[in-house]
mmCIF file of C-alpha atoms and ligand atoms in Angstrom:
data_model
loop_
_atom_site.group_PDB
_atom_site.id
_atom_site.type_symbol
_atom_site.label_atom_id
_atom_site.label_comp_id
_atom_site.label_asym_id
_atom_site.label_seq_id
_atom_site.Cartn_x
_atom_site.Cartn_y
_atom_site.Cartn_z
ATOM 1 C CA UNK Q 523 36.378 -47.967 -9.120
ATOM 2 C CA UNK Q 524 39.697 -46.275 -8.431
ATOM 3 C CA UNK Q 525 39.846 -43.620 -5.717
ATOM 4 C CA UNK Q 526 42.713 -41.330 -4.710
ATOM 5 C CA UNK Q 527 43.424 -40.971 -0.965
ATOM 6 C CA UNK Q 528 45.838 -38.555 0.691
ATOM 7 C CA UNK Q 529 47.345 -40.140 3.826
ATOM 8 C CA UNK Q 530 49.526 -37.057 4.547
ATOM 9 C CA UNK Q 531 53.317 -36.547 4.373
ATOM 10 C CA UNK Q 532 52.968 -35.764 0.643
ATOM 11 C CA UNK Q 533 51.896 -39.333 -0.135
ATOM 12 C CA UNK Q 534 49.206 -40.387 -2.594
ATOM 13 C CA UNK Q 535 47.399 -43.715 -2.266
ATOM 14 C CA UNK Q 536 45.270 -45.122 -5.102
ATOM 15 C CA UNK Q 537 42.771 -47.706 -3.868
ATOM 16 C CA UNK Q 538 40.232 -49.979 -5.546
ATOM 17 C CA UNK Q 539 36.897 -49.395 -3.812
ATOM 18 C CA UNK Q 540 33.316 -50.564 -4.507
ATOM 19 C CA UNK Q 541 31.200 -48.478 -6.916
ATOM 20 C CA UNK Q 542 28.762 -46.333 -4.901
ATOM 21 C CA UNK Q 543 24.977 -46.576 -5.487
ATOM 22 C CA UNK Q 544 22.715 -43.488 -5.391
ATOM 23 C CA UNK Q 545 20.076 -43.340 -2.661
ATOM 24 C CA UNK Q 546 17.111 -40.929 -2.415
ATOM 25 C CA UNK Q 547 18.110 -37.394 -3.442
ATOM 26 C CA UNK Q 548 21.421 -38.577 -4.853
ATOM 27 C CA UNK Q 549 23.007 -38.998 -8.267
ATOM 28 C CA UNK Q 550 26.000 -40.987 -9.440
ATOM 29 C CA UNK Q 551 28.417 -39.115 -11.692
ATOM 30 C CA UNK Q 552 31.025 -40.516 -14.028
ATOM 31 C CA UNK Q 553 33.923 -38.173 -13.314
ATOM 32 C CA UNK Q 554 35.116 -36.217 -16.331
ATOM 33 C CA UNK Q 555 37.396 -33.662 -14.680
ATOM 34 C CA UNK Q 556 38.606 -33.139 -11.126
ATOM 35 C CA UNK Q 557 41.070 -30.366 -10.422
ATOM 36 C CA UNK Q 558 43.513 -29.955 -7.523
ATOM 37 C CA UNK Q 559 43.090 -26.953 -5.231
ATOM 38 C CA UNK Q 560 45.632 -25.087 -3.102
ATOM 39 C CA UNK Q 561 43.564 -26.141 -0.080
ATOM 40 C CA UNK Q 562 44.156 -29.815 -0.905
ATOM 41 C CA UNK Q 563 47.902 -29.153 -0.750
ATOM 42 C CA UNK Q 564 47.805 -26.881 2.306
ATOM 43 C CA UNK Q 565 45.403 -28.834 4.522
ATOM 44 C CA UNK Q 566 45.570 -32.476 3.375
ATOM 45 C CA UNK Q 567 48.451 -33.485 1.083
ATOM 46 C CA UNK Q 568 51.385 -32.117 3.084
ATOM 47 C CA UNK Q 569 49.833 -32.786 6.482
ATOM 48 C CA UNK Q 570 46.331 -33.225 7.807
ATOM 49 C CA UNK Q 571 45.447 -29.908 9.445
ATOM 50 C CA UNK Q 572 43.669 -30.249 12.774
ATOM 51 C CA UNK Q 573 41.526 -27.547 14.297
ATOM 52 C CA UNK Q 574 38.699 -26.260 12.119
ATOM 53 C CA UNK Q 575 36.334 -29.266 11.650
ATOM 54 C CA UNK Q 576 35.522 -27.940 8.143
ATOM 55 C CA UNK Q 577 39.138 -28.606 7.180
ATOM 56 C CA UNK Q 578 39.601 -32.002 8.826
ATOM 57 C CA UNK Q 579 40.186 -34.775 6.300
ATOM 58 C CA UNK Q 580 38.366 -38.007 7.137
ATOM 59 C CA UNK Q 581 40.279 -40.502 4.964
ATOM 60 C CA UNK Q 582 37.823 -40.255 2.068
ATOM 61 C CA UNK Q 583 38.381 -40.071 -1.695
ATOM 62 C CA UNK Q 584 40.075 -36.693 -2.197
ATOM 63 C CA UNK Q 585 39.141 -33.942 -4.659
ATOM 64 C CA UNK Q 586 36.626 -31.160 -4.066
ATOM 65 C CA UNK Q 587 36.410 -29.753 -7.584
ATOM 66 C CA UNK Q 588 34.420 -32.379 -9.479
ATOM 67 C CA UNK Q 589 32.549 -32.258 -12.771
ATOM 68 C CA UNK Q 590 30.966 -35.221 -14.469
ATOM 69 C CA UNK Q 591 28.042 -36.818 -16.242
ATOM 70 C CA UNK Q 592 25.034 -38.285 -14.469
ATOM 71 C CA UNK Q 593 25.083 -42.066 -15.024
ATOM 72 C CA UNK Q 594 22.494 -43.116 -12.415
ATOM 73 C CA UNK Q 595 19.885 -41.381 -10.258
ATOM 74 C CA UNK Q 596 18.344 -42.396 -6.951
ATOM 75 C CA UNK Q 597 14.590 -42.971 -6.516
ATOM 76 C CA UNK Q 598 12.317 -40.024 -7.471
ATOM 77 C CA UNK Q 599 14.861 -37.537 -8.831
ATOM 78 C CA UNK Q 600 13.573 -33.947 -8.805
ATOM 79 C CA UNK Q 601 15.625 -32.325 -11.524
ATOM 80 C CA UNK Q 602 18.505 -34.379 -12.906
ATOM 81 C CA UNK Q 603 18.455 -37.258 -15.361
ATOM 82 C CA UNK Q 604 21.007 -39.640 -16.821
ATOM 83 C CA UNK Q 605 23.204 -37.802 -19.331
ATOM 84 C CA UNK Q 606 23.095 -34.394 -17.611
ATOM 85 C CA UNK Q 607 26.448 -32.634 -17.354
ATOM 86 C CA UNK Q 608 27.098 -31.056 -13.955
ATOM 87 C CA UNK Q 609 29.676 -29.700 -11.576
ATOM 88 C CA UNK Q 610 29.312 -30.074 -7.826
ATOM 89 C CA UNK Q 611 29.163 -27.318 -5.212
ATOM 90 C CA UNK Q 612 31.745 -28.883 -2.984
ATOM 91 C CA UNK Q 613 30.045 -28.694 0.396
ATOM 92 C CA UNK Q 614 26.898 -30.587 1.225
ATOM 93 C CA UNK Q 615 25.102 -28.761 4.025
ATOM 94 C CA UNK Q 616 22.105 -29.655 6.156
ATOM 95 C CA UNK Q 617 19.931 -27.828 3.611
ATOM 96 C CA UNK Q 618 17.791 -26.156 6.261
ATOM 97 C CA UNK Q 619 19.837 -23.680 8.318
ATOM 98 C CA UNK Q 620 19.948 -19.966 7.413
ATOM 99 C CA UNK Q 621 23.285 -20.366 5.619
ATOM 100 C CA UNK Q 622 22.138 -23.356 3.559
ATOM 101 C CA UNK Q 623 18.863 -21.652 2.614
ATOM 102 C CA UNK Q 624 20.926 -18.733 1.282
ATOM 103 C CA UNK Q 625 23.082 -21.174 -0.692
ATOM 104 C CA UNK Q 626 26.144 -20.750 1.537
ATOM 105 C CA UNK Q 627 26.499 -24.405 2.533
ATOM 106 C CA UNK Q 628 30.137 -23.528 3.145
ATOM 107 C CA UNK Q 629 29.017 -21.753 6.330
ATOM 108 C CA UNK Q 630 26.655 -24.509 7.515
ATOM 109 C CA UNK Q 631 27.542 -25.531 11.061
ATOM 110 C CA UNK Q 632 25.300 -28.597 11.283
ATOM 111 C CA UNK Q 633 27.048 -31.867 12.193
ATOM 112 C CA UNK Q 634 25.563 -33.174 8.912
ATOM 113 C CA UNK Q 635 27.693 -30.749 6.878
ATOM 114 C CA UNK Q 636 30.257 -32.633 4.790
ATOM 115 C CA UNK Q 637 32.615 -31.337 2.128
ATOM 116 C CA UNK Q 638 33.356 -33.542 -0.855
ATOM 117 C CA UNK Q 639 36.957 -34.706 -0.678
ATOM 118 C CA UNK Q 640 37.227 -33.818 3.019
ATOM 119 C CA UNK Q 641 34.480 -35.564 4.997
ATOM 120 C CA UNK Q 642 32.733 -37.456 2.183
ATOM 121 C CA UNK Q 643 34.085 -39.028 -0.988
ATOM 122 C CA UNK Q 644 35.257 -36.492 -3.567
ATOM 123 C CA UNK Q 645 36.126 -36.332 -7.223
ATOM 124 C CA UNK Q 646 39.539 -37.959 -7.620
ATOM 125 C CA UNK Q 647 37.881 -41.212 -8.680
ATOM 126 C CA UNK Q 648 36.107 -42.855 -11.595
ATOM 127 C CA UNK Q 649 32.713 -42.182 -9.979
ATOM 128 C CA UNK Q 650 31.334 -39.821 -7.336
ATOM 129 C CA UNK Q 651 28.106 -39.955 -5.377
ATOM 130 C CA UNK Q 652 26.612 -36.431 -5.104
ATOM 131 C CA UNK Q 653 23.490 -34.945 -3.602
ATOM 132 C CA UNK Q 654 21.224 -33.801 -6.425
ATOM 133 C CA UNK Q 655 20.795 -30.398 -4.776
ATOM 134 C CA UNK Q 656 24.567 -29.781 -4.800
ATOM 135 C CA UNK Q 657 24.805 -30.197 -8.578
ATOM 136 C CA UNK Q 658 24.961 -27.273 -11.008
ATOM 137 C CA UNK Q 659 23.952 -28.112 -14.593
ATOM 138 C CA UNK Q 660 26.499 -26.994 -17.190
ATOM 139 C CA UNK Q 661 25.351 -25.244 -20.385
ATOM 140 C CA UNK Q 662 26.700 -26.781 -23.620
ATOM 141 C CA UNK Q 663 29.395 -24.080 -23.888
ATOM 142 C CA UNK Q 664 30.827 -24.981 -20.474
ATOM 143 C CA UNK Q 665 33.224 -27.961 -20.626
ATOM 144 C CA UNK Q 666 33.631 -30.477 -17.809
ATOM 145 C CA UNK Q 667 37.047 -28.958 -17.105
ATOM 146 C CA UNK Q 668 35.420 -25.504 -16.948
ATOM 147 C CA UNK Q 669 32.920 -26.934 -14.471
ATOM 148 C CA UNK Q 670 35.658 -28.392 -12.276
ATOM 149 C CA UNK Q 671 37.399 -24.997 -12.242
ATOM 150 C CA UNK Q 672 34.147 -23.289 -11.222
ATOM 151 C CA UNK Q 673 33.436 -25.800 -8.422
ATOM 152 C CA UNK Q 674 35.925 -24.090 -6.123
ATOM 153 C CA UNK Q 675 38.557 -21.743 -7.614
ATOM 154 C CA UNK Q 676 36.531 -19.608 -10.034
ATOM 155 C CA UNK Q 677 33.554 -19.637 -7.673
ATOM 156 C CA UNK Q 678 35.771 -18.384 -4.858
ATOM 157 C CA UNK Q 679 37.293 -15.635 -7.003
ATOM 158 C CA UNK Q 680 33.860 -14.590 -8.296
ATOM 159 C CA UNK Q 681 32.446 -14.320 -4.785
ATOM 160 C CA UNK Q 682 35.370 -12.157 -3.638
ATOM 161 C CA UNK Q 683 34.847 -9.787 -6.561
ATOM 162 C CA UNK Q 684 31.081 -9.653 -5.965
ATOM 163 C CA UNK Q 685 31.567 -8.918 -2.266
ATOM 164 C CA UNK Q 686 33.780 -5.967 -3.235
ATOM 165 C CA UNK Q 687 31.201 -4.870 -5.833
ATOM 166 C CA UNK Q 688 33.813 -4.831 -8.626
ATOM 167 C CA UNK Q 689 32.584 -3.072 -11.774
ATOM 168 C CA UNK Q 690 33.763 -0.931 -14.668
ATOM 169 C CA UNK Q 691 34.256 1.913 -12.170
ATOM 170 C CA UNK Q 692 37.181 0.033 -10.634
ATOM 171 C CA UNK Q 693 40.814 -0.773 -11.185
ATOM 172 C CA UNK Q 694 41.984 -4.098 -9.753
ATOM 173 C CA UNK Q 695 45.198 -5.380 -8.205
ATOM 174 C CA UNK Q 696 45.542 -9.158 -7.919
ATOM 175 C CA UNK Q 697 48.215 -10.348 -5.492
ATOM 176 C CA UNK Q 698 49.112 -14.014 -6.005
ATOM 177 C CA UNK Q 699 48.750 -15.298 -9.565
ATOM 178 C CA UNK Q 700 48.061 -18.970 -8.873
ATOM 179 C CA UNK Q 701 44.833 -20.481 -10.209
ATOM 180 C CA UNK Q 702 42.547 -18.374 -7.965
ATOM 181 C CA UNK Q 703 44.473 -15.195 -8.804
ATOM 182 C CA UNK Q 704 44.184 -15.976 -12.513
ATOM 183 C CA UNK Q 705 40.440 -16.486 -12.018
ATOM 184 C CA UNK Q 706 40.159 -13.164 -10.166
ATOM 185 C CA UNK Q 707 41.949 -11.347 -12.987
ATOM 186 C CA UNK Q 708 39.911 -12.982 -15.766
ATOM 187 C CA UNK Q 709 36.555 -12.520 -14.011
ATOM 188 C CA UNK Q 710 37.473 -9.012 -12.853
ATOM 189 C CA UNK Q 711 38.025 -8.119 -16.498
ATOM 190 C CA UNK Q 712 34.613 -9.513 -17.474
ATOM 191 C CA UNK Q 713 33.010 -7.446 -14.688
ATOM 192 C CA UNK Q 714 34.660 -4.394 -16.255
ATOM 193 C CA UNK Q 715 37.637 -3.707 -13.987
ATOM 194 C CA UNK Q 716 40.347 -1.747 -15.799
ATOM 195 C CA UNK Q 717 43.286 -1.648 -15.558
ATOM 196 C CA UNK Q 718 44.202 -4.919 -13.829
ATOM 197 C CA UNK Q 719 47.660 -5.447 -12.376
ATOM 198 C CA UNK Q 720 49.127 -8.618 -10.904
ATOM 199 C CA UNK Q 721 51.878 -9.378 -8.391
ATOM 200 C CA UNK Q 722 53.594 -12.743 -7.902
ATOM 201 C CA UNK Q 723 57.149 -13.844 -7.077
ATOM 202 C CA UNK Q 724 57.076 -16.614 -9.729
ATOM 203 C CA UNK Q 725 58.163 -15.519 -13.234
ATOM 204 C CA UNK Q 726 56.286 -18.521 -14.687
ATOM 205 C CA UNK Q 727 53.053 -17.466 -13.025
ATOM 206 C CA UNK Q 728 53.458 -13.825 -14.105
ATOM 207 C CA UNK Q 729 54.079 -14.958 -17.683
ATOM 208 C CA UNK Q 730 50.994 -17.202 -17.653
ATOM 209 C CA UNK Q 731 48.798 -14.414 -16.258
ATOM 210 C CA UNK Q 732 49.915 -12.071 -19.040
ATOM 211 C CA UNK Q 733 49.527 -14.734 -21.711
ATOM 212 C CA UNK Q 734 45.943 -15.478 -20.585
ATOM 213 C CA UNK Q 735 45.060 -11.791 -20.371
ATOM 214 C CA UNK Q 736 44.224 -12.172 -16.671
ATOM 215 C CA UNK Q 737 46.128 -8.944 -15.959
ATOM 216 C CA UNK Q 738 47.452 -6.053 -18.047
ATOM 217 C CA UNK Q 739 50.825 -5.915 -16.291
ATOM 218 C CA UNK Q 740 52.549 -8.165 -13.743
ATOM 219 C CA UNK Q 741 55.254 -7.431 -11.207
ATOM 220 C CA UNK Q 742 57.546 -9.254 -8.818
ATOM 221 C CA UNK Q 743 56.751 -8.287 -5.186
ATOM 222 C CA UNK Q 744 59.830 -6.060 -4.820
ATOM 223 C CA UNK Q 745 58.778 -4.137 -7.929
ATOM 224 C CA UNK Q 746 55.079 -3.948 -7.045
ATOM 225 C CA UNK Q 747 55.272 -0.155 -6.635
ATOM 226 C CA UNK Q 748 55.718 -0.010 -10.401
ATOM 227 C CA UNK Q 749 52.010 -0.868 -10.652
ATOM 228 C CA UNK Q 750 51.203 2.610 -9.373
ATOM 229 C CA UNK Q 751 52.335 4.040 -12.725
ATOM 230 C CA UNK Q 752 49.310 2.342 -14.242
ATOM 231 C CA UNK Q 753 46.986 2.673 -11.237
ATOM 232 C CA UNK Q 754 47.605 6.349 -10.543
ATOM 233 C CA UNK Q 755 46.419 7.009 -6.995
ATOM 234 C CA UNK Q 756 46.173 3.248 -6.455
ATOM 235 C CA UNK Q 757 43.760 0.401 -7.120
ATOM 236 C CA UNK Q 758 40.092 0.708 -6.208
ATOM 237 C CA UNK Q 759 40.119 -2.976 -5.267
ATOM 238 C CA UNK Q 760 42.976 -5.286 -4.272
ATOM 239 C CA UNK Q 761 42.332 -8.986 -3.908
ATOM 240 C CA UNK Q 762 44.841 -11.131 -2.027
ATOM 241 C CA UNK Q 763 45.021 -14.640 -3.434
ATOM 242 C CA UNK Q 764 48.509 -15.305 -2.073
ATOM 243 C CA UNK Q 765 47.524 -16.242 1.448
ATOM 244 C CA UNK Q 766 50.833 -14.792 2.611
ATOM 245 C CA UNK Q 767 51.547 -12.022 5.079
ATOM 246 C CA UNK Q 768 53.846 -10.087 2.693
ATOM 247 C CA UNK Q 769 51.271 -10.544 -0.093
ATOM 248 C CA UNK Q 770 48.566 -8.947 2.044
ATOM 249 C CA UNK Q 771 50.853 -6.035 2.906
ATOM 250 C CA UNK Q 772 51.538 -5.535 -0.810
ATOM 251 C CA UNK Q 773 47.814 -5.592 -1.596
ATOM 252 C CA UNK Q 774 47.103 -2.881 0.983
ATOM 253 C CA UNK Q 775 50.022 -0.780 -0.280
ATOM 254 C CA UNK Q 776 48.540 -0.753 -3.780
ATOM 255 C CA UNK Q 777 45.136 0.603 -2.703
ATOM 256 C CA UNK Q 778 43.945 4.162 -3.167
ATOM 257 C CA UNK Q 779 42.024 6.019 -0.449
ATOM 258 C CA UNK Q 780 38.676 4.362 0.230
ATOM 259 C CA UNK Q 781 39.883 1.251 -1.573
ATOM 260 C CA UNK Q 782 38.516 -2.219 -0.844
ATOM 261 C CA UNK Q 783 40.775 -5.096 0.140
ATOM 262 C CA UNK Q 784 39.469 -8.636 -0.367
ATOM 263 C CA UNK Q 785 40.998 -11.580 1.500
ATOM 264 C CA UNK Q 786 40.589 -14.833 -0.397
ATOM 265 C CA UNK Q 787 43.947 -16.652 -0.049
ATOM 266 C CA UNK Q 788 43.914 -18.817 3.075
ATOM 267 C CA UNK Q 789 46.325 -19.216 5.958
ATOM 268 C CA UNK Q 790 48.997 -17.165 7.745
ATOM 269 C CA UNK Q 791 48.517 -13.775 9.385
ATOM 270 C CA UNK Q 792 48.155 -10.120 8.608
ATOM 271 C CA UNK Q 793 50.093 -7.485 10.508
ATOM 272 C CA UNK Q 794 49.422 -3.777 10.228
ATOM 273 C CA UNK Q 795 52.176 -1.958 12.114
ATOM 274 C CA UNK Q 796 50.511 1.477 12.023
ATOM 275 C CA UNK Q 797 46.740 1.266 11.738
ATOM 276 C CA UNK Q 798 46.024 4.993 11.423
ATOM 277 C CA UNK Q 799 48.087 5.815 8.310
ATOM 278 C CA UNK Q 800 47.546 2.365 6.761
ATOM 279 C CA UNK Q 801 43.817 1.743 7.255
ATOM 280 C CA UNK Q 802 41.930 4.464 9.154
ATOM 281 C CA UNK Q 803 43.083 7.629 7.429
ATOM 282 C CA UNK Q 804 42.789 6.177 3.902
ATOM 283 C CA UNK Q 805 39.449 4.605 4.978
ATOM 284 C CA UNK Q 806 40.331 1.145 3.694
ATOM 285 C CA UNK Q 807 37.603 -1.474 3.715
ATOM 286 C CA UNK Q 808 38.681 -5.057 4.436
ATOM 287 C CA UNK Q 809 36.456 -7.884 3.220
ATOM 288 C CA UNK Q 810 36.943 -11.569 4.021
ATOM 289 C CA UNK Q 811 35.391 -13.996 1.564
ATOM 290 C CA UNK Q 812 35.169 -17.802 1.769
ATOM 291 C CA UNK Q 813 34.106 -19.902 -1.229
ATOM 292 C CA UNK Q 814 30.757 -18.865 -2.778
ATOM 293 C CA UNK Q 815 27.058 -19.664 -2.756
ATOM 294 C CA UNK Q 816 25.149 -22.159 -4.859
ATOM 295 C CA UNK Q 817 23.241 -19.217 -6.343
ATOM 296 C CA UNK Q 818 26.417 -17.408 -7.387
ATOM 297 C CA UNK Q 819 27.882 -20.624 -8.789
ATOM 298 C CA UNK Q 820 24.790 -21.128 -10.966
ATOM 299 C CA UNK Q 821 24.951 -17.471 -12.011
ATOM 300 C CA UNK Q 822 28.638 -17.767 -12.928
ATOM 301 C CA UNK Q 823 28.063 -20.893 -15.026
ATOM 302 C CA UNK Q 824 25.277 -19.054 -16.862
ATOM 303 C CA UNK Q 825 27.485 -16.017 -17.549
ATOM 304 C CA UNK Q 826 30.417 -17.978 -19.002
ATOM 305 C CA UNK Q 827 28.902 -18.401 -22.512
ATOM 306 C CA UNK Q 828 27.841 -14.738 -22.535
ATOM 307 C CA UNK Q 829 31.363 -13.690 -21.546
ATOM 308 C CA UNK Q 830 32.948 -16.213 -23.941
ATOM 309 C CA UNK Q 831 35.137 -17.357 -21.056
ATOM 310 C CA UNK Q 832 36.463 -20.881 -20.525
ATOM 311 C CA UNK Q 833 37.873 -21.215 -16.987
ATOM 312 C CA UNK Q 834 39.842 -24.244 -18.159
ATOM 313 C CA UNK Q 835 42.391 -21.872 -19.731
ATOM 314 C CA UNK Q 836 44.063 -21.823 -16.292
ATOM 315 C CA UNK Q 837 44.598 -25.616 -16.428
ATOM 316 C CA UNK Q 838 48.208 -26.191 -17.474
ATOM 317 C CA UNK Q 839 48.636 -29.890 -16.671
ATOM 318 C CA UNK Q 840 46.370 -32.960 -16.926
ATOM 319 C CA UNK Q 841 47.015 -36.418 -15.468
ATOM 320 C CA UNK Q 842 45.197 -39.751 -15.364
ATOM 321 C CA UNK Q 843 44.076 -41.092 -11.977
ATOM 322 C CA UNK Q 844 46.947 -43.590 -11.942
ATOM 323 C CA UNK Q 845 49.364 -40.647 -12.143
ATOM 324 C CA UNK Q 846 47.775 -38.756 -9.231
ATOM 325 C CA UNK Q 847 51.092 -38.842 -7.352
ATOM 326 C CA UNK Q 848 52.860 -36.884 -10.102
ATOM 327 C CA UNK Q 849 49.892 -34.503 -10.341
ATOM 328 C CA UNK Q 850 50.062 -33.676 -6.629
ATOM 329 C CA UNK Q 851 53.830 -33.264 -6.693
ATOM 330 C CA UNK Q 852 53.526 -30.759 -9.514
ATOM 331 C CA UNK Q 853 50.642 -28.875 -7.856
ATOM 332 C CA UNK Q 854 52.626 -28.667 -4.603
ATOM 333 C CA UNK Q 855 55.534 -26.973 -6.389
ATOM 334 C CA UNK Q 856 53.336 -23.902 -6.876
ATOM 335 C CA UNK Q 857 54.800 -23.014 -10.268
ATOM 336 C CA UNK Q 858 52.150 -24.476 -12.574
ATOM 337 C CA UNK Q 859 48.681 -23.160 -13.251
ATOM 338 C CA UNK Q 860 45.824 -25.491 -12.357
ATOM 339 C CA UNK Q 861 46.580 -29.219 -12.256
ATOM 340 C CA UNK Q 862 43.750 -31.599 -13.164
ATOM 341 C CA UNK Q 863 42.949 -35.299 -12.928
ATOM 342 C CA UNK Q 864 41.018 -36.699 -15.864
ATOM 343 C CA UNK Q 865 39.818 -40.300 -15.380
HETATM 344 ZN ZN1 ZN A 46 39.283 -25.497 -3.168
HETATM 345 ZN ZN1 ZN A 47 23.023 -25.967 6.973
#
């Protein structure tokens, strides 16, 4: 099979490797859709980040947002059979620690923890070997591309909104309108948030967010105050998907008193020059949120038909595996929506 490797320095290497065979507890998937995430760009494609072991790339097939069809099962499968359509929760944990039992394999600290596309082979390939327990079965309504979008981006946005308890009682400000920001806006709307405003420096991304109905209005960062016309006293919830220091400052500035700030975008810092007027006196709640749980991913996949929502609407560009180089270059430009590989 073909597999895409990311040696760093913005290079892409396509290698021919042997087809994997499923062992006990495993399934083999024919890849149908495998999307590129901002984390792939930030921590692997440009340079291999060192530090957090969870983010250290071990020269495996890249891609942590896989969806595909089961084409072979290991001995004694519990649940899955050939022909099932699934997406993959992208971290395989030990399965037994407190975090894994709660479905948050992302937080598993066992040495056996391995993320697909980081420490074990991922989805930018013709085939992927997955643990059966990491697979989420897709209802008929949910396309493979939808599933790939849920595997990281939509799952991450959903978790952030759930942690802030977003409902129809809330208005929502989304800072950073890349794929995760689009997901936050779309899912926030389904949870009832109204109105929803977006902020992003890219005119292309603002236009896409408006076209998809992810937000009601969108502003450039230097015009973000204009959102207060719609939000009145400010947003009940602001979610930062920009991962930038100025983006986080903008998100806080758009909150009303007792508002909730969710940090989802990764990297960089957050500086609050005056804590009393900025956070203490308005009683701002700050919530960090990393990926999601297997339970919430299953729940999200089940809600999509009910909500009549196809996450794949955020996918703007599709490439074959042989064109992975062009796909990564485009994703790294940060102007497109989601970029996907389709074997
Ligand atoms: Zn991701
Ligand atoms: Zn664990």
